[in-house]
JSON list of C-alpha atoms and ligand atoms in Angstrom, two decimals:
[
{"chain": "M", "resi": 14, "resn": "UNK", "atom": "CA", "xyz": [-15.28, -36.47, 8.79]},
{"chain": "M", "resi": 15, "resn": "UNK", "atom": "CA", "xyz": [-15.01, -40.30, 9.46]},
{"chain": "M", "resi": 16, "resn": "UNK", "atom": "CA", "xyz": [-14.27, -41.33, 13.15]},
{"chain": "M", "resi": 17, "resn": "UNK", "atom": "CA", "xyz": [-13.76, -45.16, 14.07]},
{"chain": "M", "resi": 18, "resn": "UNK", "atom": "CA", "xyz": [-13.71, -46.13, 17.17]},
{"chain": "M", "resi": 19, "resn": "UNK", "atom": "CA", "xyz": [-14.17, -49.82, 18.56]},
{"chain": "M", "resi": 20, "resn": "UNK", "atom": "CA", "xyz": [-15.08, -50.72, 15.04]},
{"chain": "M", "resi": 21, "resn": "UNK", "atom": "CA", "xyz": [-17.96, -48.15, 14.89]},
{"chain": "M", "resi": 22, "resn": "UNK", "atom": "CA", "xyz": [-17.94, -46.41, 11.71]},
{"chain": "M", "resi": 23, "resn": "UNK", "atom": "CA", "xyz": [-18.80, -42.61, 12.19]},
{"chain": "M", "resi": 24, "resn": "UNK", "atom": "CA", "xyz": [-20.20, -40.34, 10.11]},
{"chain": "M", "resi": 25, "resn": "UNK", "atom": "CA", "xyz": [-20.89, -36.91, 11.71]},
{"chain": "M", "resi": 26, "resn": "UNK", "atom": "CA", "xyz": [-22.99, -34.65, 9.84]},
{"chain": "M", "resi": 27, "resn": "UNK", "atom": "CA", "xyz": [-23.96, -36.97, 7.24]},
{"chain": "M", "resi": 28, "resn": "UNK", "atom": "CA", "xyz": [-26.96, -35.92, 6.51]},
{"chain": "M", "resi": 29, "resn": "UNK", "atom": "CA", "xyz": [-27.65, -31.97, 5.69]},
{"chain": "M", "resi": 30, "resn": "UNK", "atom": "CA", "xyz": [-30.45, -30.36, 7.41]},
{"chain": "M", "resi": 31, "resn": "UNK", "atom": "CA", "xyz": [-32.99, -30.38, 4.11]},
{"chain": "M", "resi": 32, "resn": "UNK", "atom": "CA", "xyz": [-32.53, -33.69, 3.73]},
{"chain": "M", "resi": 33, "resn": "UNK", "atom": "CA", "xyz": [-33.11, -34.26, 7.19]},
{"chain": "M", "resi": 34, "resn": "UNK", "atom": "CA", "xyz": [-36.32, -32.39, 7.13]},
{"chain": "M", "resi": 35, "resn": "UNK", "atom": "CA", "xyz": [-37.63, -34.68, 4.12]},
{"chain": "M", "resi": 36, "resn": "UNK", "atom": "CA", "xyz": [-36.76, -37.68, 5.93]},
{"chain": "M", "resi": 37, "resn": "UNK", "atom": "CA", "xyz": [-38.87, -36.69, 8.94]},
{"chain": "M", "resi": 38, "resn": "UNK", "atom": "CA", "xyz": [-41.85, -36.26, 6.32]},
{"chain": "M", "resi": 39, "resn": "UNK", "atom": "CA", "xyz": [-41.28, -39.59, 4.86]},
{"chain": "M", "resi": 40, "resn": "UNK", "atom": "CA", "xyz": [-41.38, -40.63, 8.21]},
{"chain": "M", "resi": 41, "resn": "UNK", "atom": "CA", "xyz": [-44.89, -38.99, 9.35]},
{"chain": "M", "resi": 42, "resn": "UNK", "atom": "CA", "xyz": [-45.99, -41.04, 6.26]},
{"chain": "M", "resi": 43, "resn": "UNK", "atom": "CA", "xyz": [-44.34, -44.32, 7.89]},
{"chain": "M", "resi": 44, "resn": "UNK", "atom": "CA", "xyz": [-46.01, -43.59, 11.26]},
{"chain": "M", "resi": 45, "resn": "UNK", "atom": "CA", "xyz": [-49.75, -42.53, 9.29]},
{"chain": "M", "resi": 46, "resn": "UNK", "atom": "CA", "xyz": [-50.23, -46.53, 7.90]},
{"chain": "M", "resi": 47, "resn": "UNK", "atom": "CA", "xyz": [-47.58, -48.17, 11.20]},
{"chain": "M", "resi": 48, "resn": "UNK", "atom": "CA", "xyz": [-48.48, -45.86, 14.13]},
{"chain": "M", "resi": 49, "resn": "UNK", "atom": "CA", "xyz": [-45.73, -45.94, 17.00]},
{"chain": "M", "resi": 50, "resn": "UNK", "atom": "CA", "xyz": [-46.24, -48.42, 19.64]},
{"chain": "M", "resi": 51, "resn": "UNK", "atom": "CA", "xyz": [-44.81, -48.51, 23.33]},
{"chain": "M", "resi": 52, "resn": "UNK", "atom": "CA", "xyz": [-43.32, -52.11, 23.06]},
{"chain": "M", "resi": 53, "resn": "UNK", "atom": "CA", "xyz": [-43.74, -54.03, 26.50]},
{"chain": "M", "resi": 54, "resn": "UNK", "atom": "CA", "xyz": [-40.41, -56.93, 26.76]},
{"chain": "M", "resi": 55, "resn": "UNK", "atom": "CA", "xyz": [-41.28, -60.18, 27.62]},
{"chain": "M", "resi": 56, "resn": "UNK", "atom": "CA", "xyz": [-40.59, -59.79, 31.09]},
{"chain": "M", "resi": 57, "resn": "UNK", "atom": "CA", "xyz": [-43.71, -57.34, 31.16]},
{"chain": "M", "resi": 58, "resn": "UNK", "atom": "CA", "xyz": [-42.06, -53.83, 31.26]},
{"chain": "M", "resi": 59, "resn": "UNK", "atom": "CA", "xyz": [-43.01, -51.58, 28.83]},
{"chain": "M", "resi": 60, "resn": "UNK", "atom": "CA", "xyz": [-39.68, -50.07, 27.14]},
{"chain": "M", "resi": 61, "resn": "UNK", "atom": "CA", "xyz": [-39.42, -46.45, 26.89]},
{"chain": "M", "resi": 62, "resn": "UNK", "atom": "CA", "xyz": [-39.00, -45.88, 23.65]},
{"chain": "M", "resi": 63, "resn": "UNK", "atom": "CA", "xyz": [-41.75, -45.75, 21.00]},
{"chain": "M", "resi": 64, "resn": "UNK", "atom": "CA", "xyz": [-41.65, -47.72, 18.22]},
{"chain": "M", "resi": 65, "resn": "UNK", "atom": "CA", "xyz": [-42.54, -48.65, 14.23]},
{"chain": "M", "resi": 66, "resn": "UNK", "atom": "CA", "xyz": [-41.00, -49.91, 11.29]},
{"chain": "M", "resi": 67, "resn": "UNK", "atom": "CA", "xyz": [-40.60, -49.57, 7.72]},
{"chain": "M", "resi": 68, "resn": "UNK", "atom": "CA", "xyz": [-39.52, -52.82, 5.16]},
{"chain": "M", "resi": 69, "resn": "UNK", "atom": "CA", "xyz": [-40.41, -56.36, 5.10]},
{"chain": "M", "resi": 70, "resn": "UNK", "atom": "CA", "xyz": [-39.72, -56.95, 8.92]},
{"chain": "M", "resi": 71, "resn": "UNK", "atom": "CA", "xyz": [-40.59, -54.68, 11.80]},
{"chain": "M", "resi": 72, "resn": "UNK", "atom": "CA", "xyz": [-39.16, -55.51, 15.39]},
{"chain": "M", "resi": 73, "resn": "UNK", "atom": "CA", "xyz": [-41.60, -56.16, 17.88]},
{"chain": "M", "resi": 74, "resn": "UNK", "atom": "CA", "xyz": [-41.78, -57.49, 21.36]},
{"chain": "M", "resi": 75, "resn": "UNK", "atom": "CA", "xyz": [-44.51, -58.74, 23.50]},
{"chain": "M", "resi": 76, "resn": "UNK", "atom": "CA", "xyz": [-45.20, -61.16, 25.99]},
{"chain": "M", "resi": 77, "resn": "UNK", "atom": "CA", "xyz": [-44.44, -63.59, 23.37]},
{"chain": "M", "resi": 78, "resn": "UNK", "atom": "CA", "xyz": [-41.36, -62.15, 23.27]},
{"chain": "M", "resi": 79, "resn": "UNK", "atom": "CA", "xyz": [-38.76, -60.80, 20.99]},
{"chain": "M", "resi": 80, "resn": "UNK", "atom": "CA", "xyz": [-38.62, -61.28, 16.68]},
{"chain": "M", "resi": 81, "resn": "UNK", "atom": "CA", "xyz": [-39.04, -59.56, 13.58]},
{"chain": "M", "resi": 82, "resn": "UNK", "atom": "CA", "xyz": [-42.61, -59.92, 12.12]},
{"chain": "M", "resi": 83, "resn": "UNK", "atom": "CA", "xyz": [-43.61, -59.19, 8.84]},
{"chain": "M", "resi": 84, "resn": "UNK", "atom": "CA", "xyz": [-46.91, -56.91, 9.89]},
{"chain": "M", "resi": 85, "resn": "UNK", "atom": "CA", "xyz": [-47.57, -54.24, 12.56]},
{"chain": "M", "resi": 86, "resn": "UNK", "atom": "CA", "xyz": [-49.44, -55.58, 15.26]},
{"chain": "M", "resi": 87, "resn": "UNK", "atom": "CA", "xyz": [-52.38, -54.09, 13.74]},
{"chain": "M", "resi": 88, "resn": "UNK", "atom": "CA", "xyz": [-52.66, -56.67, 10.69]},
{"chain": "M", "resi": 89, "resn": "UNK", "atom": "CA", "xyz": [-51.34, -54.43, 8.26]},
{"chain": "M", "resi": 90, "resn": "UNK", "atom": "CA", "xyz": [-47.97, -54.99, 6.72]},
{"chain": "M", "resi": 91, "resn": "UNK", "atom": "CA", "xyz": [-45.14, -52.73, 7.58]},
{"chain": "M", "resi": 92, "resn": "UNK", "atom": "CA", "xyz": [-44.98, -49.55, 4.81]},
{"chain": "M", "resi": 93, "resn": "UNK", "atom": "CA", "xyz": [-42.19, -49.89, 2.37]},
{"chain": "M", "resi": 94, "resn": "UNK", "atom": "CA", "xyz": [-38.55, -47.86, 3.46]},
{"chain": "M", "resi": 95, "resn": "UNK", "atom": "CA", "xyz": [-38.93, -44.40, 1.90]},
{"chain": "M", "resi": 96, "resn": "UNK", "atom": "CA", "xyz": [-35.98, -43.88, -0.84]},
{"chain": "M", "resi": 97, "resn": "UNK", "atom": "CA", "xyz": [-34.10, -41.56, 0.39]},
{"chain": "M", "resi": 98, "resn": "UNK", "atom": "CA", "xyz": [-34.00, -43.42, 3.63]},
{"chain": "M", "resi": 99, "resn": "UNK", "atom": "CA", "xyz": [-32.42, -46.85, 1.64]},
{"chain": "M", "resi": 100, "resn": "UNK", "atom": "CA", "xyz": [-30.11, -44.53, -0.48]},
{"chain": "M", "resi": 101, "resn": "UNK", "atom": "CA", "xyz": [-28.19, -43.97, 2.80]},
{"chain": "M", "resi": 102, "resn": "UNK", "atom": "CA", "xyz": [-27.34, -47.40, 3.40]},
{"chain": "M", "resi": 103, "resn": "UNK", "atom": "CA", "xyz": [-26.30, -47.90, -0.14]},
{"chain": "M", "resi": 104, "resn": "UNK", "atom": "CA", "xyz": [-24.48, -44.43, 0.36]},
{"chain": "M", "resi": 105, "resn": "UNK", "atom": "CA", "xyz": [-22.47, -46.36, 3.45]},
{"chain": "M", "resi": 106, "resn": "UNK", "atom": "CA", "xyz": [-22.58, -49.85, 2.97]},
{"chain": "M", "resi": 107, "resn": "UNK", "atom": "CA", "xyz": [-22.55, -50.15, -0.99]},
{"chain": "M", "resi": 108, "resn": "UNK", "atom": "CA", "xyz": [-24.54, -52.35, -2.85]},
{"chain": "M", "resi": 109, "resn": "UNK", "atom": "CA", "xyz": [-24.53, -55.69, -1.53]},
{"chain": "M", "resi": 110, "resn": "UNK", "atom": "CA", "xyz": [-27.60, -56.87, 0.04]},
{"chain": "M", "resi": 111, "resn": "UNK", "atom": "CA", "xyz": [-30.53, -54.22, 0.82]},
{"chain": "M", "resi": 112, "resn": "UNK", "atom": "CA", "xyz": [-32.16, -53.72, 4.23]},
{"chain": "M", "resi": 113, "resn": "UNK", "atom": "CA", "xyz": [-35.31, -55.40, 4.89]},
{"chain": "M", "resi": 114, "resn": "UNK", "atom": "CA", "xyz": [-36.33, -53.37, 8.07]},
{"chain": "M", "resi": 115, "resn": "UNK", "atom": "CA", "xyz": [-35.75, -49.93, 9.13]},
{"chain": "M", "resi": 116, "resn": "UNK", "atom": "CA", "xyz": [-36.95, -50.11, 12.95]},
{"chain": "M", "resi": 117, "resn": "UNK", "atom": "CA", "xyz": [-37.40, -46.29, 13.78]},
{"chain": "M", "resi": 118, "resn": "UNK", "atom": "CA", "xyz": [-37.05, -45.73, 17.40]},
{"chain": "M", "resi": 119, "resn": "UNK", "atom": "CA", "xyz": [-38.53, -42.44, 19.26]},
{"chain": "M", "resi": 120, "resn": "UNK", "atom": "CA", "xyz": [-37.14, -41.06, 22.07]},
{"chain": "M", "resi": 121, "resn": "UNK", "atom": "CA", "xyz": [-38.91, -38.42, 24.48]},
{"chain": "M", "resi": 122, "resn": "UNK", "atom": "CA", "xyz": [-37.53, -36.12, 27.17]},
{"chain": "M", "resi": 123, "resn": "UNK", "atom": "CA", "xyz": [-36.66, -39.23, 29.64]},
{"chain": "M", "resi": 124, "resn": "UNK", "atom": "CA", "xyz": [-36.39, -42.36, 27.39]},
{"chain": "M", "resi": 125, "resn": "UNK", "atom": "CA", "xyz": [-33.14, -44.67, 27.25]},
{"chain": "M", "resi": 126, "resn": "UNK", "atom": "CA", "xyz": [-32.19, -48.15, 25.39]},
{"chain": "M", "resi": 127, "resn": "UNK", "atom": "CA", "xyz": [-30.17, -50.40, 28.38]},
{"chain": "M", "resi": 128, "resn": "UNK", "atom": "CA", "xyz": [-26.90, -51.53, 26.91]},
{"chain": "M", "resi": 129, "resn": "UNK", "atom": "CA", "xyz": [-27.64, -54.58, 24.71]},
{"chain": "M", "resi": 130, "resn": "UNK", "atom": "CA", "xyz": [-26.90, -56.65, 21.76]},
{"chain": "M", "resi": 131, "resn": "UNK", "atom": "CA", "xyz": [-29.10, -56.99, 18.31]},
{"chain": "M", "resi": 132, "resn": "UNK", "atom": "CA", "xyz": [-29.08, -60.91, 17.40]},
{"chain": "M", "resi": 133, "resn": "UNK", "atom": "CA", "xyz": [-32.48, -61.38, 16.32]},
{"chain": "M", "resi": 134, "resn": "UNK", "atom": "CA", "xyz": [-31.24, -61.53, 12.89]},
{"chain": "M", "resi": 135, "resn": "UNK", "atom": "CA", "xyz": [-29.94, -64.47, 10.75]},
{"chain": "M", "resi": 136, "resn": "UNK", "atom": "CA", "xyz": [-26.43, -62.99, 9.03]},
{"chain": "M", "resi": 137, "resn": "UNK", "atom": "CA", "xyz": [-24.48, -61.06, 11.35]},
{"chain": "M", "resi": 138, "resn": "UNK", "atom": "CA", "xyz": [-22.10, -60.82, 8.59]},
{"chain": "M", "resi": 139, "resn": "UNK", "atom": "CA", "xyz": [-24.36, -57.76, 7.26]},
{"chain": "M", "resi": 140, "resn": "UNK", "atom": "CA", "xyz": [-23.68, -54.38, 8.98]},
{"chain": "M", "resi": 141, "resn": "UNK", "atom": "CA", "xyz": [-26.64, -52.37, 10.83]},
{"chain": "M", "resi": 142, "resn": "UNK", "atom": "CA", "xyz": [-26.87, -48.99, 9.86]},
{"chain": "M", "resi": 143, "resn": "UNK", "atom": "CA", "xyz": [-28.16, -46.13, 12.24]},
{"chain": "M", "resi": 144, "resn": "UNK", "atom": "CA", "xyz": [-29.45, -42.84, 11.66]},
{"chain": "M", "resi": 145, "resn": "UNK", "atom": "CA", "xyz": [-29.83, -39.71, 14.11]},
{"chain": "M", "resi": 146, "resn": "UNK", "atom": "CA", "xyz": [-32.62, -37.33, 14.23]},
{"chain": "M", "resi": 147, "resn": "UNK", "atom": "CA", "xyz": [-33.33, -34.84, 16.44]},
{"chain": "M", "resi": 148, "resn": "UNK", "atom": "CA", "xyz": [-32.13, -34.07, 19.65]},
{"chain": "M", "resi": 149, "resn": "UNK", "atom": "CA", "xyz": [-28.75, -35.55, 21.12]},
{"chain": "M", "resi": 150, "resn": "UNK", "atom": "CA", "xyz": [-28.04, -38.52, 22.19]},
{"chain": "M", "resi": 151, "resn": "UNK", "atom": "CA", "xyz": [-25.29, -40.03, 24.91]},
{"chain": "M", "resi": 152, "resn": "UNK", "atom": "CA", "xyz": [-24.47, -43.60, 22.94]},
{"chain": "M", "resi": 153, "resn": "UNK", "atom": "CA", "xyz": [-22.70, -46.02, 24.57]},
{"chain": "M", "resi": 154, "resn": "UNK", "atom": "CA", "xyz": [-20.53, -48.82, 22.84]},
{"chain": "M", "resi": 155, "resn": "UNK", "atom": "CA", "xyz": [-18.71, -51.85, 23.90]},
{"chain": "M", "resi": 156, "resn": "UNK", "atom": "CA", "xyz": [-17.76, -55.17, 23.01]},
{"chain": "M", "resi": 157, "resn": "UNK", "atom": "CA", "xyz": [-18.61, -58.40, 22.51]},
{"chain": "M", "resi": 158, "resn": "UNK", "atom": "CA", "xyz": [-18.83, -59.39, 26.04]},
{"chain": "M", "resi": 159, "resn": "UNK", "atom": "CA", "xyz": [-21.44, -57.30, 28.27]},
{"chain": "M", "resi": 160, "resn": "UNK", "atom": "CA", "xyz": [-18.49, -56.86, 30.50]},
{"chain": "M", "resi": 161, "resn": "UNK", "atom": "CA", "xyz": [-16.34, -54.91, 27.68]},
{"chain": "M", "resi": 162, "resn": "UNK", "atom": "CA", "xyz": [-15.12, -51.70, 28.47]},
{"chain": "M", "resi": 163, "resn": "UNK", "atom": "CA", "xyz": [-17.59, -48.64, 27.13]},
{"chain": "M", "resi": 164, "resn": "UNK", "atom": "CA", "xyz": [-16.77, -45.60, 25.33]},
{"chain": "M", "resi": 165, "resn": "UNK", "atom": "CA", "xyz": [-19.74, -42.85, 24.94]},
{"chain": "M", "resi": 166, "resn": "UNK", "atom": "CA", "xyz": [-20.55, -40.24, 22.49]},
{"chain": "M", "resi": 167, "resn": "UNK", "atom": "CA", "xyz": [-22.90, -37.73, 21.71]},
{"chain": "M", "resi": 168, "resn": "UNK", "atom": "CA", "xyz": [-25.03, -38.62, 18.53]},
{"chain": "M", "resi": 169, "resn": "UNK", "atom": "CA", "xyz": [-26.33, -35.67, 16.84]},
{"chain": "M", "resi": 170, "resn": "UNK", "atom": "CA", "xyz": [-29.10, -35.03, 14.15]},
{"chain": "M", "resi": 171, "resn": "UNK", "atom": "CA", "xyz": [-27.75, -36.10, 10.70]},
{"chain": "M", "resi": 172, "resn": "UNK", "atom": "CA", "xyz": [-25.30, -38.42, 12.14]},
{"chain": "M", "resi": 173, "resn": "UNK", "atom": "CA", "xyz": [-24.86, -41.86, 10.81]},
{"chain": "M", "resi": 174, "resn": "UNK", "atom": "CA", "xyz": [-23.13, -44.66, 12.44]},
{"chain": "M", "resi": 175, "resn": "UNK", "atom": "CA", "xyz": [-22.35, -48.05, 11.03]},
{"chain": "M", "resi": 176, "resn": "UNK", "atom": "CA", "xyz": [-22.00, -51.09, 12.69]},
{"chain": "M", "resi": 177, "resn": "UNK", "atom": "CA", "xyz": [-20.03, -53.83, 10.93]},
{"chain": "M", "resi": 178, "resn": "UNK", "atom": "CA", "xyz": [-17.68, -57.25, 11.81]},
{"chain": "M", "resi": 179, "resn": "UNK", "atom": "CA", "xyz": [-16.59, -56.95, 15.26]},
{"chain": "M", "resi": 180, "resn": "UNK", "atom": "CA", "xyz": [-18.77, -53.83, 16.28]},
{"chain": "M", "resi": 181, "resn": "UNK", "atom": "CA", "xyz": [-21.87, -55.81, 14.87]},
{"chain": "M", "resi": 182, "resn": "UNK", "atom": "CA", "xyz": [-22.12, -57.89, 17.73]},
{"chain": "M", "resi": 183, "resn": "UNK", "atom": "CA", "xyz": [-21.07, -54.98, 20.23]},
{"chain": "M", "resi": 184, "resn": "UNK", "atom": "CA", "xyz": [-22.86, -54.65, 23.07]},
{"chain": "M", "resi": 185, "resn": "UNK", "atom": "CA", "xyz": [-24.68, -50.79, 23.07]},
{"chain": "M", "resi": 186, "resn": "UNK", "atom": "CA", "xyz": [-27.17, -48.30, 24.66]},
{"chain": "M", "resi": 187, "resn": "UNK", "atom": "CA", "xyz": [-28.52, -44.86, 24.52]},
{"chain": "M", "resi": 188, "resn": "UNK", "atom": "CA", "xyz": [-27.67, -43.77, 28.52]},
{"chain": "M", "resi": 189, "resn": "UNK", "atom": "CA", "xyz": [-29.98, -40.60, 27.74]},
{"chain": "M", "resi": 190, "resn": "UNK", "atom": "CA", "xyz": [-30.93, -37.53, 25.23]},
{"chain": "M", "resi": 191, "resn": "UNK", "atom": "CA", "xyz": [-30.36, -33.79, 25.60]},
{"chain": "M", "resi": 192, "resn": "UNK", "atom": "CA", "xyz": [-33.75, -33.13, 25.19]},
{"chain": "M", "resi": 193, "resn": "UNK", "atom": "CA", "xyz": [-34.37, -29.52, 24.16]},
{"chain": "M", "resi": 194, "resn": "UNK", "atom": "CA", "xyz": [-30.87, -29.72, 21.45]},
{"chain": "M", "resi": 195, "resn": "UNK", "atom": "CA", "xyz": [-32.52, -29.22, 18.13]},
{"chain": "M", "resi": 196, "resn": "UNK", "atom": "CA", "xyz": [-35.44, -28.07, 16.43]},
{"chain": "M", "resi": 197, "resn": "UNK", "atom": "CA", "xyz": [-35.98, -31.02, 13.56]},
{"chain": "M", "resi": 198, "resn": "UNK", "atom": "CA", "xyz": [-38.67, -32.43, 16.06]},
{"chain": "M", "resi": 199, "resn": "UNK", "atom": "CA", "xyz": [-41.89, -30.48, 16.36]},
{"chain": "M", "resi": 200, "resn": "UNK", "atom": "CA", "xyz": [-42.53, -31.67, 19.70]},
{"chain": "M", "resi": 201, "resn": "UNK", "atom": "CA", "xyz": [-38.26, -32.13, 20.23]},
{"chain": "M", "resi": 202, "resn": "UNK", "atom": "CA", "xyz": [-36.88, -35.52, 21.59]},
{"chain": "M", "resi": 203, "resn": "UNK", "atom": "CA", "xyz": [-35.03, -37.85, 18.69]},
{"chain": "M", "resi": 204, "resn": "UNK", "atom": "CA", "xyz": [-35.40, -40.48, 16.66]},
{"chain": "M", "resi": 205, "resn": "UNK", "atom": "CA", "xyz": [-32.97, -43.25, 15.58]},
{"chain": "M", "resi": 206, "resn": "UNK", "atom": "CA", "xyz": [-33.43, -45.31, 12.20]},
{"chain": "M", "resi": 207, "resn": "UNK", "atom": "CA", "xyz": [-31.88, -48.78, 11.66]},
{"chain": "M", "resi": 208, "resn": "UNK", "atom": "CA", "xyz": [-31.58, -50.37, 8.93]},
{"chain": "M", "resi": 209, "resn": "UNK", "atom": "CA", "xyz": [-30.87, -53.86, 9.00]},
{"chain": "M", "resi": 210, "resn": "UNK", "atom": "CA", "xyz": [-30.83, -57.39, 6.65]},
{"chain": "M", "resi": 211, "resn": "UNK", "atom": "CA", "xyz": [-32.91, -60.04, 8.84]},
{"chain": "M", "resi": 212, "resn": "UNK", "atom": "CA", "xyz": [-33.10, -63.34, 6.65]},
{"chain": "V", "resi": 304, "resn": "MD3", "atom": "C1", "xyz": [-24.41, -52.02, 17.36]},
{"chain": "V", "resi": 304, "resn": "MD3", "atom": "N1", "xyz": [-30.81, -48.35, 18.84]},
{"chain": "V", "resi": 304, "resn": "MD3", "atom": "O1", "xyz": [-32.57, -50.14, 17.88]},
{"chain": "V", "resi": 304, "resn": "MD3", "atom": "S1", "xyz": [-28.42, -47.12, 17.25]},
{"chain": "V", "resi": 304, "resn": "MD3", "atom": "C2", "xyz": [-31.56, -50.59, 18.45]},
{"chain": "V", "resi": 304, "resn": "MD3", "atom": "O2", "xyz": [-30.02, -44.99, 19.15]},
{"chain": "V", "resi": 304, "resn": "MD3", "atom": "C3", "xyz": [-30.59, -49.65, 19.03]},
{"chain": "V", "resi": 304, "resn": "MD3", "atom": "O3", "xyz": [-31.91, -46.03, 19.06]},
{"chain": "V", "resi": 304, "resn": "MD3", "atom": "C4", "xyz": [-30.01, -47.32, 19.44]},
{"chain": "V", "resi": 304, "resn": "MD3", "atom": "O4", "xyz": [-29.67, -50.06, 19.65]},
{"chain": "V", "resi": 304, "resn": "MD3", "atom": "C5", "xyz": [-30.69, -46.02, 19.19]},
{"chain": "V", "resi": 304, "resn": "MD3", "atom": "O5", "xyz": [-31.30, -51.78, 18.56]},
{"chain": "V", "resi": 304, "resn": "MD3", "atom": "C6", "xyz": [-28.62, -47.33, 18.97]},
{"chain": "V", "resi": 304, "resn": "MD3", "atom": "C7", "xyz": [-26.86, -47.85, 17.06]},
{"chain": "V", "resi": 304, "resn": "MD3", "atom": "C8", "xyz": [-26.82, -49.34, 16.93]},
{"chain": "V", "resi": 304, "resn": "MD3", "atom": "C9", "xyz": [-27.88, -50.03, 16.38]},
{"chain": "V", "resi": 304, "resn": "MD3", "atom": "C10", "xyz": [-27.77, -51.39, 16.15]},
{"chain": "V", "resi": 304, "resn": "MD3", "atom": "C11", "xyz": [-26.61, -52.07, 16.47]},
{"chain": "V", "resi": 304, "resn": "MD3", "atom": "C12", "xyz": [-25.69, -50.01, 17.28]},
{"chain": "V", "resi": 304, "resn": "MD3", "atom": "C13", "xyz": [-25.57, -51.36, 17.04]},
{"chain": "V", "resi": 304, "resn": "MD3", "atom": "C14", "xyz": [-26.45, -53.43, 16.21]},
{"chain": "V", "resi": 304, "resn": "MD3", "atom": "C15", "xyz": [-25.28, -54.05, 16.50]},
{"chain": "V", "resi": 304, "resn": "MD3", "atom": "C16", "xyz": [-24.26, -53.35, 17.09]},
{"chain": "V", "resi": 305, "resn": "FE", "atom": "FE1", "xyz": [-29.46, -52.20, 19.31]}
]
């Protein structure tokens, strides 16, 4: 079941619940060698959402502010994006280019993303490709202009969204979770995957 809406492309219920459950292993192995990180925006406030990577670019913020860097901020370079992981963007997007960073964002009880726009990267031609985990989420989309009308709706584990020509440079936000929703998470909350082509 496909449902477009502002350009969003989504799938709900993608991804069944075994393959889910690998993915979340792959991911413990992702987290092992690029542990999460509470990023802190240049403006000084630290964000609440955790954060790692997986690919040739991670996302990372500091006081130096935003970009996509090719190591952790430990030194070490960024694990490669588990299989199974990549096969859903090839699953979704075909096979044009392939991602080179899937930023893996972790949300607890009381985290949120502010409604914003990814332009960090070089091609915004190339999609972005997002993938639920865990508990619910209340997703916000707009448009273009920060002052575009929002719709919202509830992402839930094994749902993937894509974001292509005019929804790519939508502006978007995660108002909250409904923490408590599933049981994929050990310790519950969500995480989000995106893939995305930086260069
Ligand atoms: C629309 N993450 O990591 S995923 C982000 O659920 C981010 O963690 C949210 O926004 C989350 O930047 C939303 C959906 C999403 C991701 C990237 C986009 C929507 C997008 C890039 C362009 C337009
Ligand atoms: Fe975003």
């Amino acid at each position: 079941p496909t449902l477009r809406i502002q350009g969003f492309v989504v799938y709900k219920g993608f991804l069944n619940r075994t393959l889910q459950e690998e993915i979340v292993e792959d991911l413990r192995g992702v987290a092992k060698a690029a542990p999460f990180i509470q990023p802190v925006t240049p403006s000084g406030k630290k964000m609440s959402v955790k954060m790692t990577a997986a690919g040739q670019f991670g996302w990372i913020t500091d006081a130096q502010g935003y970009r996509y860097a090719p190591r952790h901020p430990n030194g070490h370079a960024w694990p490669e994006i588990p299989t199974q992981i990549a096969k859903i963007w090839t699953d979704v997007v075909g096979v044009t280019r392939q991602p080179e960073c899937c930023l893996i964002n972790y949300y607890a009880e009381a985290a949120k993303m502010g409604l914003h726009q990814d332009k960090d990267e070089a091609d915004f031609d190339m999609p972005v490709v997002s993938v639920s985990l865990g508990d619910e989420a209340l997703f916000r989309m707009g448009g273009p202009l920060r002052s575009d009308p929002t719709q919202s709706i509830w992402l839930a584990s094994g749902d993937v969204v894509v974001m292509g020509s005019q929804s790519r440079r939508a502006f978007h936000g995660v108002d909250r979770i409904k923490f408590g929703t599933s049981d994929l998470l050990p310790k519950g909350g969500r995480i989000n995957l995106t893939m995305r082509v930086v260069t």
